[in-house]
Structure formats: C-alpha cells, structure tokens
Amino acid sequence: MSHRLLVNPGTPQAWEIPLKLGVNRIGRGEDNDFTISHQSVSTHHVEITVTEQGLRLRDLGSTNGTFINRAPVTEAELLSGQHVQFGAVDMMFESRSAAAPVPVARMTAAAPVAAAPAPAGLRINRAAPEAHAAPAAAPVAGFTPVGQATGIRPGTAQSDDGDKPRNFALSLTGVFLGAMIGLVVWHVVFRFTGKNYGVLAIGVGVLAGVAPQLLGHYRGKLMGVLAATIALLAILTAQFLNTRLEMASDREDSITWHYEEEMEIAKAVTKAVPNGTEEELRAFIAKEESYGEVQMKPEEVEPEELQEWQKEWPKYRDLAAGKLTAEQLYVQDVEANEHEFITKLDRIFFILEVVGVFNIVNIFIGVGAAFLTAKGDE
C-alpha cells in the first residue's frame, strides 16, 4: 500500500505528498519532512504516523487548526478519501495499491459538507468560501512536489513571501542595516533630547529581525542567532555612544562650575596676598579662619596649613592673571589630584551604563525580538 496527500485536489495545481512508513512531520518550517510554505500553516503543523495497521494524524498545536472532513481534530485516524485541511490548505488523503495507481488528474475533491468555523488568526489570501460549501482550492504558494524540475525536496525551507527566492547573504546584510538604522535613530534621539530612552533597544532588535525578511526573505534558527547577536552589539554600541556623550556633557558642566568657584578664591587670595610672602599668607589664613568672637592671630597658623597655601598661591596667581584655562585648571585639580576617587566612580558608572545594567529588561526584550522575528516563529 502507498499513501499520499493530494494538495489542491481536483485542480491543475494538484501536487502530492507521498507519506513514508513511520513518522511524517509537515509544516512551514524547514526542519519538517515536508514543507508547505503557506501563511496559514504553522511552523510545525501536524505529524502523521504510518504503520502496517493504519495511519494516525496528530495536530502539533497549530495556530489555524487541522480539519478532517471540515471537522477540527487534534488526533484522529486517517481513512482513504477523507478531506484534510491544514489551516487554509485543502488536501485529500488517499491509500492505494501500488499495482493500481490513480493519476492525479482523476482525483476529485470530497463531497461538499458544512464548512468549519475559521480558526482564530486565520489568514487566507483569497476569497472566503461560501457557507456550507467546500473551500475553493487555491495553489499553495512555495510548495513544490517531489520530483519536480525545480529540485525542491521534502523538508527544504522556502520563503514565506510566496515564490520569492531566499538569499542568505542579502538577509544577513538586512540584519546589519536594520541594526544600524536602529542604532543611529537611538543616538540621534539622545543627542537632541538628552534622554536615553532604553525602550529604543527593543526597536533595534525588531529592525534587526524584520529587515532580513524584507531583503532576502530568509528565515531560520541560524538567522535568528545572527540577528540576536548583531542586535546586541548594536544596542551596546548605542549605549556606549550615548553614555560617552552624557559623560562629556557632565564633564563640561563640572569644568565650568570648578573654574568659577576657583576664580572667586583666586581673586580674594591675590588681593590679600599680592606678593605671596609668608607674612601676607599668615594674615590671610588667620582672617579666613576667624569667626565671631574667635579671632585667630597670624602667629597661630599651623605650619602645615601655611605650607599648603604656599603651594597653592602660584596657581591662584596664574588663574587671576588669565594664565590658566578652565580645562587646564580642571585637569590639574580634579582629574589629577583632588577628586581621583570620584573620577574612578564615574568610570565604573560609565561601564555599567554601557553594558546596560540599568536597561537589562529592554535589552533582553530587544535581543529576543530580533531572534524570534528572524527565526520565523509565529
């Protein structure tokens, strides 16, 4: 006995799926035994087990359902002459003796019966059938029977975009372009608004996953992994650029604030200590540290404090004379000496922002969206 499913029975576009002994997996994914590239067929739609005792059909949790004689089924025995439907794809099941083959041209559709309700999410690119009538047979886009001149074999993945050819290299280029567009948009938004919207990481992932389908029409696990990896790199790059721009802006503000503060001190010091002598410095320090009724005398100034001001006086003299720029003053005081610990904390904060510790959920969703979209899951 031989068993087959006739796709689009009773039409010039009728093709057959020859079922083999054992398990036959059918769906839209390229890892099935037989691939039907129709939008209503799930990635893994059904499993038909052929034994010497008979055939058993089992739905694999498909989105648009499996029907036998228009009745929805989860698991059922297949009998010759039954009308079978995967999503919106019409078929007829036939068991026949090898000695008496039945030509495809002689096959006719099963007698019309009441149409099953359309499953949720059903998408059919053809006119809906009238009530109580068998759905009009429509050629299955992208499915080619065994032995046709095109060379498509059972289990070969095809494009979900009709008969458009798949191109791996072009799809991979689409991943790069999609990720780069998302990266640039994210950075431009930050540059003009000053706000680092972490949710844009999701947009980077979606663009990296959708772009390959628009260009090369290639979908699969490998493309999903590549899209997720490239999306992650693009997200980290955007985080790096945004964080560096933010840190640069903060540094400019710090330079301005530090310069203005030190300039006020420089003016007071150079006015009270015009020559930088020890007597002038002692008098200046004593005056600065006197408050209320507590008056410090110049001779009471500690030697260590006097030495510290003697080191600082040339800096304030040059600053008041315009010999030190704001940048030079900041580097000399903040980055090299006084606030080294704060500078280290800034660097740690920079690294944490770049790797996305504060946006881990958005990054996870973005990378996941790139993987699932490029892989082709429903």
mmCIF file of C-alpha atoms in Angstrom:
data_model
loop_
_atom_site.group_PDB
_atom_site.id
_atom_site.type_symbol
_atom_site.label_atom_id
_atom_site.label_comp_id
_atom_site.label_asym_id
_atom_site.label_seq_id
_atom_site.Cartn_x
_atom_site.Cartn_y
_atom_site.Cartn_z
ATOM 1 C CA MET A 1 0.000 0.000 0.000
ATOM 2 C CA SER A 2 1.102 3.538 -0.681
ATOM 3 C CA HIS A 3 -0.327 6.624 0.962
ATOM 4 C CA ARG A 4 -0.386 10.203 -0.199
ATOM 5 C CA LEU A 5 -1.928 13.606 0.448
ATOM 6 C CA LEU A 6 -3.142 15.448 -2.635
ATOM 7 C CA VAL A 7 -2.665 19.211 -2.237
ATOM 8 C CA ASN A 8 -5.278 21.300 -4.109
ATOM 9 C CA PRO A 9 -7.191 18.190 -5.296
ATOM 10 C CA GLY A 10 -9.194 18.408 -8.485
ATOM 11 C CA THR A 11 -7.247 21.414 -9.813
ATOM 12 C CA PRO A 12 -4.424 21.795 -12.349
ATOM 13 C CA GLN A 13 -2.192 22.796 -9.413
ATOM 14 C CA ALA A 14 -2.642 19.446 -7.623
ATOM 15 C CA TRP A 15 0.530 18.084 -6.043
ATOM 16 C CA GLU A 16 1.107 15.047 -3.915
ATOM 17 C CA ILE A 17 2.883 14.437 -0.614
ATOM 18 C CA PRO A 18 3.950 10.782 -0.576
ATOM 19 C CA LEU A 19 3.816 9.570 3.019
ATOM 20 C CA LYS A 20 6.554 7.193 4.135
ATOM 21 C CA LEU A 21 6.443 4.438 6.697
ATOM 22 C CA GLY A 22 6.995 5.875 10.143
ATOM 23 C CA VAL A 23 6.612 9.477 11.275
ATOM 24 C CA ASN A 24 5.930 12.223 8.693
ATOM 25 C CA ARG A 25 6.167 15.776 10.018
ATOM 26 C CA ILE A 26 4.555 18.510 7.941
ATOM 27 C CA GLY A 27 4.661 22.280 8.465
ATOM 28 C CA ARG A 28 6.112 25.571 7.288
ATOM 29 C CA GLY A 29 9.492 25.131 8.963
ATOM 30 C CA GLU A 30 12.496 23.861 7.061
ATOM 31 C CA ASP A 31 13.188 21.070 9.570
ATOM 32 C CA ASN A 32 9.990 19.150 8.653
ATOM 33 C CA ASP A 33 9.874 16.075 6.434
ATOM 34 C CA PHE A 34 7.597 18.028 4.091
ATOM 35 C CA THR A 35 7.441 21.820 3.883
ATOM 36 C CA ILE A 36 4.335 23.763 2.866
ATOM 37 C CA SER A 37 5.135 27.468 2.690
ATOM 38 C CA HIS A 38 1.686 28.894 3.219
ATOM 39 C CA GLN A 39 0.944 31.611 5.752
ATOM 40 C CA SER A 40 -1.902 29.643 7.366
ATOM 41 C CA VAL A 41 0.339 26.609 8.009
ATOM 42 C CA SER A 42 2.232 26.617 11.305
ATOM 43 C CA THR A 43 5.978 26.073 11.594
ATOM 44 C CA HIS A 44 5.292 22.541 12.860
ATOM 45 C CA HIS A 45 1.684 21.808 11.949
ATOM 46 C CA VAL A 46 0.946 18.064 12.002
ATOM 47 C CA GLU A 47 2.545 14.661 12.456
ATOM 48 C CA ILE A 48 1.262 11.656 10.511
ATOM 49 C CA THR A 49 2.446 8.233 11.665
ATOM 50 C CA VAL A 50 2.234 5.433 9.068
ATOM 51 C CA THR A 51 2.218 1.830 10.314
ATOM 52 C CA GLU A 52 1.123 -1.524 8.878
ATOM 53 C CA GLN A 53 -2.075 -1.180 10.903
ATOM 54 C CA GLY A 54 -3.038 2.267 9.559
ATOM 55 C CA LEU A 55 -2.342 5.979 9.742
ATOM 56 C CA ARG A 56 -2.675 8.320 12.677
ATOM 57 C CA LEU A 57 -2.747 12.147 12.370
ATOM 58 C CA ARG A 58 -1.815 14.385 15.314
ATOM 59 C CA ASP A 59 -2.030 18.186 15.342
ATOM 60 C CA LEU A 60 1.128 19.766 16.849
ATOM 61 C CA GLY A 61 -0.606 22.753 18.417
ATOM 62 C CA SER A 62 -1.016 24.637 15.139
ATOM 63 C CA THR A 63 -2.346 28.183 15.118
ATOM 64 C CA ASN A 64 -5.028 27.772 12.432
ATOM 65 C CA GLY A 65 -6.017 24.190 13.172
ATOM 66 C CA THR A 66 -6.273 20.852 11.381
ATOM 67 C CA PHE A 67 -9.563 19.565 9.924
ATOM 68 C CA ILE A 68 -10.784 16.200 8.638
ATOM 69 C CA ASN A 69 -13.957 16.464 6.547
ATOM 70 C CA ARG A 70 -14.276 20.055 7.794
ATOM 71 C CA ALA A 71 -14.318 18.997 11.475
ATOM 72 C CA PRO A 72 -11.471 20.251 13.678
ATOM 73 C CA VAL A 73 -9.310 17.448 15.115
ATOM 74 C CA THR A 74 -6.402 17.127 17.495
ATOM 75 C CA GLU A 75 -5.703 13.459 16.846
ATOM 76 C CA ALA A 76 -7.555 11.078 14.552
ATOM 77 C CA GLU A 77 -7.239 8.051 12.275
ATOM 78 C CA LEU A 78 -6.828 8.818 8.566
ATOM 79 C CA LEU A 79 -9.024 6.940 6.099
ATOM 80 C CA SER A 80 -8.767 6.941 2.337
ATOM 81 C CA GLY A 81 -10.988 9.505 0.627
ATOM 82 C CA GLN A 82 -11.139 11.903 3.585
ATOM 83 C CA HIS A 83 -10.823 15.625 3.009
ATOM 84 C CA VAL A 84 -7.947 17.068 5.043
ATOM 85 C CA GLN A 85 -7.207 20.730 5.685
ATOM 86 C CA PHE A 86 -4.086 22.289 7.276
ATOM 87 C CA GLY A 87 -5.006 25.896 8.042
ATOM 88 C CA ALA A 88 -6.411 27.077 4.685
ATOM 89 C CA VAL A 89 -4.660 24.420 2.555
ATOM 90 C CA ASP A 90 -7.052 21.829 1.044
ATOM 91 C CA MET A 91 -5.969 18.205 0.609
ATOM 92 C CA MET A 92 -7.387 14.747 0.056
ATOM 93 C CA PHE A 93 -5.952 11.629 1.664
ATOM 94 C CA GLU A 94 -5.657 8.515 -0.454
ATOM 95 C CA SER A 95 -4.407 4.997 0.192
ATOM 96 C CA ARG A 96 -3.926 2.918 -2.925
ATOM 97 C CA SER A 97 -2.390 -0.306 -4.117
ATOM 98 C CA ALA A 98 0.987 0.036 -5.839
ATOM 99 C CA ALA A 99 -0.356 -2.103 -8.704
ATOM 100 C CA ALA A 100 -3.246 0.240 -9.428
ATOM 101 C CA PRO A 101 -2.064 3.863 -9.264
ATOM 102 C CA VAL A 102 -4.644 6.578 -9.607
ATOM 103 C CA PRO A 103 -3.487 9.534 -11.773
ATOM 104 C CA VAL A 104 -3.580 12.943 -10.164
ATOM 105 C CA ALA A 105 -5.764 14.251 -12.968
ATOM 106 C CA ARG A 106 -8.588 11.836 -11.990
ATOM 107 C CA MET A 107 -8.701 12.900 -8.359
ATOM 108 C CA THR A 108 -11.705 14.939 -7.350
ATOM 109 C CA ALA A 109 -12.483 16.805 -4.193
ATOM 110 C CA ALA A 110 -14.616 15.266 -1.456
ATOM 111 C CA ALA A 111 -18.311 15.967 -1.438
ATOM 112 C CA PRO A 112 -19.176 19.369 -0.002
ATOM 113 C CA VAL A 113 -20.072 19.414 3.663
ATOM 114 C CA ALA A 114 -20.690 22.173 6.161
ATOM 115 C CA ALA A 115 -17.634 24.426 6.434
ATOM 116 C CA ALA A 116 -15.790 24.509 9.752
ATOM 117 C CA PRO A 117 -15.590 27.843 11.544
ATOM 118 C CA ALA A 118 -12.449 29.787 10.679
ATOM 119 C CA PRO A 119 -9.863 29.343 13.467
ATOM 120 C CA ALA A 120 -8.654 32.435 15.328
ATOM 121 C CA GLY A 121 -5.924 34.233 13.460
ATOM 122 C CA LEU A 122 -6.660 32.543 10.122
ATOM 123 C CA ARG A 123 -5.144 34.467 7.241
ATOM 124 C CA ILE A 124 -6.137 33.460 3.689
ATOM 125 C CA ASN A 125 -5.059 35.477 0.683
ATOM 126 C CA ARG A 126 -8.112 34.521 -1.350
ATOM 127 C CA ALA A 127 -11.876 34.986 -1.212
ATOM 128 C CA ALA A 128 -13.579 33.302 1.735
ATOM 129 C CA PRO A 129 -15.728 30.238 0.779
ATOM 130 C CA GLU A 130 -19.487 30.475 0.998
ATOM 131 C CA ALA A 131 -21.204 28.904 3.972
ATOM 132 C CA HIS A 132 -21.957 25.142 3.741
ATOM 133 C CA ALA A 133 -19.636 24.741 0.761
ATOM 134 C CA ALA A 134 -16.180 23.277 0.432
ATOM 135 C CA PRO A 135 -13.479 25.987 0.382
ATOM 136 C CA ALA A 136 -12.252 26.818 -3.079
ATOM 137 C CA ALA A 137 -8.942 25.091 -3.742
ATOM 138 C CA ALA A 138 -6.039 27.508 -4.041
ATOM 139 C CA PRO A 139 -2.486 26.714 -5.091
ATOM 140 C CA VAL A 140 -0.124 26.548 -2.137
ATOM 141 C CA ALA A 141 2.494 29.251 -2.617
ATOM 142 C CA GLY A 142 6.013 27.959 -2.246
ATOM 143 C CA PHE A 143 5.165 24.193 -2.210
ATOM 144 C CA THR A 144 6.714 22.027 -4.884
ATOM 145 C CA PRO A 145 6.053 18.275 -5.072
ATOM 146 C CA VAL A 146 8.768 15.660 -5.004
ATOM 147 C CA GLY A 147 10.418 15.135 -8.383
ATOM 148 C CA GLN A 148 9.555 18.465 -9.958
ATOM 149 C CA ALA A 149 12.135 20.187 -12.160
ATOM 150 C CA THR A 150 12.819 22.897 -9.592
ATOM 151 C CA GLY A 151 14.681 20.404 -7.439
ATOM 152 C CA ILE A 152 12.909 21.366 -4.211
ATOM 153 C CA ARG A 153 12.961 18.351 -1.866
ATOM 154 C CA PRO A 154 10.753 17.486 1.102
ATOM 155 C CA GLY A 155 11.995 19.331 4.169
ATOM 156 C CA THR A 156 13.548 22.197 2.184
ATOM 157 C CA ALA A 157 12.729 25.572 3.747
ATOM 158 C CA GLN A 158 11.282 28.167 1.463
ATOM 159 C CA SER A 159 10.346 31.807 1.679
ATOM 160 C CA ASP A 160 7.180 32.836 3.483
ATOM 161 C CA ASP A 161 6.719 35.504 0.802
ATOM 162 C CA GLY A 162 5.174 33.430 -1.946
ATOM 163 C CA ASP A 163 7.642 32.305 -4.601
ATOM 164 C CA LYS A 164 10.288 34.933 -3.870
ATOM 165 C CA PRO A 165 13.773 33.367 -3.730
ATOM 166 C CA ARG A 166 15.632 33.295 -0.447
ATOM 167 C CA ASN A 167 19.089 34.819 -0.212
ATOM 168 C CA PHE A 168 21.109 34.256 2.974
ATOM 169 C CA ALA A 169 23.754 36.900 2.236
ATOM 170 C CA LEU A 170 21.161 39.531 1.378
ATOM 171 C CA SER A 171 19.182 38.716 4.532
ATOM 172 C CA LEU A 172 22.333 38.990 6.656
ATOM 173 C CA THR A 173 23.000 42.377 5.070
ATOM 174 C CA GLY A 174 19.461 43.316 6.057
ATOM 175 C CA VAL A 175 20.239 42.405 9.679
ATOM 176 C CA PHE A 176 23.226 44.799 9.677
ATOM 177 C CA LEU A 177 21.230 47.583 8.021
ATOM 178 C CA GLY A 178 18.274 47.181 10.378
ATOM 179 C CA ALA A 179 20.512 47.187 13.455
ATOM 180 C CA MET A 180 22.461 50.219 12.203
ATOM 181 C CA ILE A 181 19.280 52.179 11.480
ATOM 182 C CA GLY A 182 18.021 51.461 14.985
ATOM 183 C CA LEU A 183 21.403 52.416 16.494
ATOM 184 C CA VAL A 184 21.566 55.740 14.627
ATOM 185 C CA VAL A 185 17.956 56.667 15.448
ATOM 186 C CA TRP A 186 18.543 55.913 19.139
ATOM 187 C CA HIS A 187 21.713 58.034 19.266
ATOM 188 C CA VAL A 188 20.128 60.938 17.362
ATOM 189 C CA VAL A 189 17.141 60.933 19.738
ATOM 190 C CA PHE A 190 19.522 61.078 22.718
ATOM 191 C CA ARG A 191 21.649 63.810 21.162
ATOM 192 C CA PHE A 192 18.648 66.088 20.580
ATOM 193 C CA THR A 193 16.616 65.288 23.707
ATOM 194 C CA GLY A 194 19.342 64.491 26.224
ATOM 195 C CA LYS A 195 17.314 61.461 27.369
ATOM 196 C CA ASN A 196 18.489 57.893 26.952
ATOM 197 C CA TYR A 197 15.253 56.013 26.234
ATOM 198 C CA GLY A 198 16.152 52.392 26.966
ATOM 199 C CA VAL A 199 12.957 51.192 25.296
ATOM 200 C CA LEU A 200 14.598 52.020 21.949
ATOM 201 C CA ALA A 201 16.709 48.886 22.467
ATOM 202 C CA ILE A 202 13.555 46.963 21.579
ATOM 203 C CA GLY A 203 13.293 48.953 18.339
ATOM 204 C CA VAL A 204 16.871 47.992 17.425
ATOM 205 C CA GLY A 205 16.011 44.317 17.928
ATOM 206 C CA VAL A 206 12.803 44.483 15.901
ATOM 207 C CA LEU A 207 14.529 46.222 12.990
ATOM 208 C CA ALA A 208 17.367 43.676 13.030
ATOM 209 C CA GLY A 209 14.808 40.854 12.865
ATOM 210 C CA VAL A 210 12.436 42.311 10.271
ATOM 211 C CA ALA A 211 14.956 43.729 7.787
ATOM 212 C CA PRO A 212 16.313 40.338 6.575
ATOM 213 C CA GLN A 213 12.808 39.209 5.651
ATOM 214 C CA LEU A 214 12.269 42.343 3.591
ATOM 215 C CA LEU A 215 15.541 41.974 1.681
ATOM 216 C CA GLY A 216 16.463 38.289 1.354
ATOM 217 C CA HIS A 217 13.298 36.564 2.628
ATOM 218 C CA TYR A 218 15.446 34.138 4.639
ATOM 219 C CA ARG A 219 14.192 32.859 7.992
ATOM 220 C CA GLY A 220 15.585 30.174 10.253
ATOM 221 C CA LYS A 221 17.363 29.436 13.528
ATOM 222 C CA LEU A 222 20.774 30.462 12.188
ATOM 223 C CA MET A 223 19.415 33.814 11.008
ATOM 224 C CA GLY A 224 17.729 34.241 14.383
ATOM 225 C CA VAL A 225 21.014 33.694 16.256
ATOM 226 C CA LEU A 226 22.884 36.078 13.945
ATOM 227 C CA ALA A 227 20.168 38.729 14.243
ATOM 228 C CA ALA A 228 20.192 38.463 18.057
ATOM 229 C CA THR A 229 23.997 38.755 18.192
ATOM 230 C CA ILE A 230 24.147 41.741 15.853
ATOM 231 C CA ALA A 231 21.246 43.419 17.668
ATOM 232 C CA LEU A 232 23.066 43.021 20.999
ATOM 233 C CA LEU A 233 26.257 44.558 19.562
ATOM 234 C CA ALA A 234 24.243 47.450 18.091
ATOM 235 C CA ILE A 235 22.494 48.045 21.429
ATOM 236 C CA LEU A 236 25.799 48.058 23.335
ATOM 237 C CA THR A 237 27.299 50.419 20.753
ATOM 238 C CA ALA A 238 24.370 52.816 21.115
ATOM 239 C CA GLN A 239 24.710 52.629 24.896
ATOM 240 C CA PHE A 240 28.432 53.412 24.603
ATOM 241 C CA LEU A 241 27.891 56.420 22.345
ATOM 242 C CA ASN A 242 25.047 57.787 24.466
ATOM 243 C CA THR A 243 26.884 57.290 27.752
ATOM 244 C CA ARG A 244 30.068 58.853 26.418
ATOM 245 C CA LEU A 245 28.105 61.872 25.193
ATOM 246 C CA GLU A 246 26.363 62.155 28.559
ATOM 247 C CA MET A 247 29.660 61.927 30.459
ATOM 248 C CA ALA A 248 31.227 64.541 28.178
ATOM 249 C CA SER A 249 28.328 66.900 28.862
ATOM 250 C CA ASP A 250 28.637 66.321 32.611
ATOM 251 C CA ARG A 251 32.382 66.982 32.428
ATOM 252 C CA GLU A 252 31.811 70.293 30.647
ATOM 253 C CA ASP A 253 29.415 71.347 33.394
ATOM 254 C CA SER A 254 31.930 70.318 36.065
ATOM 255 C CA ILE A 255 34.730 72.266 34.361
ATOM 256 C CA THR A 256 32.620 75.421 34.252
ATOM 257 C CA TRP A 257 31.481 75.091 37.860
ATOM 258 C CA HIS A 258 35.022 74.368 39.153
ATOM 259 C CA TYR A 259 36.536 77.282 37.210
ATOM 260 C CA GLU A 260 34.005 79.793 38.538
ATOM 261 C CA GLU A 261 34.469 78.597 42.117
ATOM 262 C CA GLU A 262 38.270 78.690 41.962
ATOM 263 C CA MET A 263 38.284 82.075 40.248
ATOM 264 C CA GLU A 264 36.422 83.611 43.203
ATOM 265 C CA ILE A 265 39.072 82.241 45.552
ATOM 266 C CA ALA A 266 41.873 83.445 43.259
ATOM 267 C CA LYS A 267 40.553 86.986 43.288
ATOM 268 C CA ALA A 268 40.379 87.048 47.090
ATOM 269 C CA VAL A 269 43.838 85.491 47.511
ATOM 270 C CA THR A 270 45.662 87.752 45.050
ATOM 271 C CA LYS A 271 44.031 90.819 46.611
ATOM 272 C CA ALA A 272 45.062 89.889 50.158
ATOM 273 C CA VAL A 273 48.360 88.228 49.211
ATOM 274 C CA PRO A 274 49.734 90.254 46.270
ATOM 275 C CA ASN A 275 53.356 89.148 46.722
ATOM 276 C CA GLY A 276 52.906 85.681 48.200
ATOM 277 C CA THR A 277 55.078 86.361 51.243
ATOM 278 C CA GLU A 278 54.792 84.331 54.455
ATOM 279 C CA GLU A 279 53.500 87.318 56.444
ATOM 280 C CA GLU A 280 50.774 88.016 53.878
ATOM 281 C CA LEU A 281 49.714 84.368 53.803
ATOM 282 C CA ARG A 282 49.613 84.088 57.610
ATOM 283 C CA ALA A 283 47.439 87.187 57.853
ATOM 284 C CA PHE A 284 45.124 85.902 55.098
ATOM 285 C CA ILE A 285 44.730 82.442 56.678
ATOM 286 C CA ALA A 286 44.126 83.909 60.151
ATOM 287 C CA LYS A 287 41.427 86.195 58.763
ATOM 288 C CA GLU A 288 39.726 83.341 56.821
ATOM 289 C CA GLU A 289 39.626 81.066 59.861
ATOM 290 C CA SER A 290 38.414 83.717 62.301
ATOM 291 C CA TYR A 291 34.700 83.805 63.010
ATOM 292 C CA GLY A 292 32.579 85.669 65.538
ATOM 293 C CA GLU A 293 34.461 86.428 68.717
ATOM 294 C CA VAL A 294 37.064 83.802 67.936
ATOM 295 C CA GLN A 295 39.900 85.669 66.266
ATOM 296 C CA MET A 296 42.999 83.819 65.087
ATOM 297 C CA LYS A 297 46.331 85.567 65.214
ATOM 298 C CA PRO A 298 48.802 85.197 62.314
ATOM 299 C CA GLU A 299 51.373 83.509 64.535
ATOM 300 C CA GLU A 300 48.777 80.843 65.465
ATOM 301 C CA VAL A 301 48.580 79.481 61.897
ATOM 302 C CA GLU A 302 49.778 75.847 61.730
ATOM 303 C CA PRO A 303 52.986 75.260 59.686
ATOM 304 C CA GLU A 304 51.296 72.512 57.603
ATOM 305 C CA GLU A 305 48.444 74.827 56.618
ATOM 306 C CA LEU A 306 50.890 77.585 55.733
ATOM 307 C CA GLN A 307 52.875 75.196 53.503
ATOM 308 C CA GLU A 308 49.700 74.087 51.731
ATOM 309 C CA TRP A 309 48.759 77.674 50.883
ATOM 310 C CA GLN A 310 52.301 78.421 49.752
ATOM 311 C CA LYS A 311 51.911 75.587 47.201
ATOM 312 C CA GLU A 312 48.501 76.815 46.067
ATOM 313 C CA TRP A 313 49.323 80.547 45.798
ATOM 314 C CA PRO A 314 51.123 80.306 42.357
ATOM 315 C CA LYS A 315 48.061 78.567 40.922
ATOM 316 C CA TYR A 316 45.694 81.290 42.127
ATOM 317 C CA ARG A 317 48.109 83.994 40.933
ATOM 318 C CA ASP A 318 48.209 82.471 37.407
ATOM 319 C CA LEU A 319 44.443 81.888 37.405
ATOM 320 C CA ALA A 320 43.701 85.523 38.322
ATOM 321 C CA ALA A 321 46.179 86.658 35.658
ATOM 322 C CA GLY A 322 44.427 84.555 32.981
ATOM 323 C CA LYS A 323 47.347 82.164 32.523
ATOM 324 C CA LEU A 324 45.258 79.061 33.350
ATOM 325 C CA THR A 325 42.287 77.961 31.224
ATOM 326 C CA ALA A 326 39.244 76.253 32.701
ATOM 327 C CA GLU A 327 40.301 72.940 31.097
ATOM 328 C CA GLN A 328 43.860 73.153 32.477
ATOM 329 C CA LEU A 329 42.590 74.016 35.927
ATOM 330 C CA TYR A 330 40.153 71.064 35.914
ATOM 331 C CA VAL A 331 42.793 68.587 34.802
ATOM 332 C CA GLN A 332 45.238 69.891 37.403
ATOM 333 C CA ASP A 333 42.819 69.916 40.319
ATOM 334 C CA VAL A 334 40.141 67.303 39.674
ATOM 335 C CA GLU A 335 41.416 64.616 37.324
ATOM 336 C CA ALA A 336 44.975 64.510 38.648
ATOM 337 C CA ASN A 337 44.663 65.239 42.351
ATOM 338 C CA GLU A 338 41.726 66.251 44.445
ATOM 339 C CA HIS A 339 38.870 64.056 43.167
ATOM 340 C CA GLU A 340 40.622 60.951 41.830
ATOM 341 C CA PHE A 341 38.224 58.708 43.729
ATOM 342 C CA ILE A 342 35.198 60.435 42.185
ATOM 343 C CA THR A 343 36.752 60.035 38.732
ATOM 344 C CA LYS A 344 37.087 56.275 39.302
ATOM 345 C CA LEU A 345 33.454 56.073 40.346
ATOM 346 C CA ASP A 346 32.476 57.891 37.148
ATOM 347 C CA ARG A 347 34.342 55.291 35.103
ATOM 348 C CA ILE A 348 32.628 52.433 36.903
ATOM 349 C CA PHE A 349 29.259 54.086 36.305
ATOM 350 C CA PHE A 350 30.186 54.502 32.625
ATOM 351 C CA ILE A 351 30.908 50.779 32.245
ATOM 352 C CA LEU A 352 27.662 49.809 33.979
ATOM 353 C CA GLU A 353 25.658 52.036 31.651
ATOM 354 C CA VAL A 354 27.390 50.723 28.537
ATOM 355 C CA VAL A 355 26.705 47.068 29.343
ATOM 356 C CA GLY A 356 23.104 48.006 30.038
ATOM 357 C CA VAL A 357 22.790 47.105 33.715
ATOM 358 C CA PHE A 358 20.172 49.836 34.102
ATOM 359 C CA ASN A 359 18.250 48.727 30.964
ATOM 360 C CA ILE A 360 18.619 44.955 31.185
ATOM 361 C CA VAL A 361 14.905 44.262 30.613
ATOM 362 C CA ASN A 362 14.740 46.395 27.459
ATOM 363 C CA ILE A 363 17.920 44.810 26.122
ATOM 364 C CA PHE A 364 16.620 41.293 26.815
ATOM 365 C CA ILE A 365 13.346 42.036 25.001
ATOM 366 C CA GLY A 366 15.188 43.669 22.080
ATOM 367 C CA VAL A 367 17.570 40.738 21.573
ATOM 368 C CA GLY A 368 14.703 38.257 21.963
ATOM 369 C CA ALA A 369 12.607 40.132 19.407
ATOM 370 C CA ALA A 370 15.486 40.006 16.905
ATOM 371 C CA PHE A 371 15.911 36.250 17.393
ATOM 372 C CA LEU A 372 12.234 35.287 17.181
ATOM 373 C CA THR A 373 11.443 37.574 14.240
ATOM 374 C CA ALA A 374 14.418 36.463 12.143
ATOM 375 C CA LYS A 375 13.879 32.802 13.109
ATOM 376 C CA GLY A 376 10.320 32.950 11.858
ATOM 377 C CA ASP A 377 8.359 31.751 14.896
ATOM 378 C CA GLU A 378 4.646 32.539 14.857
#
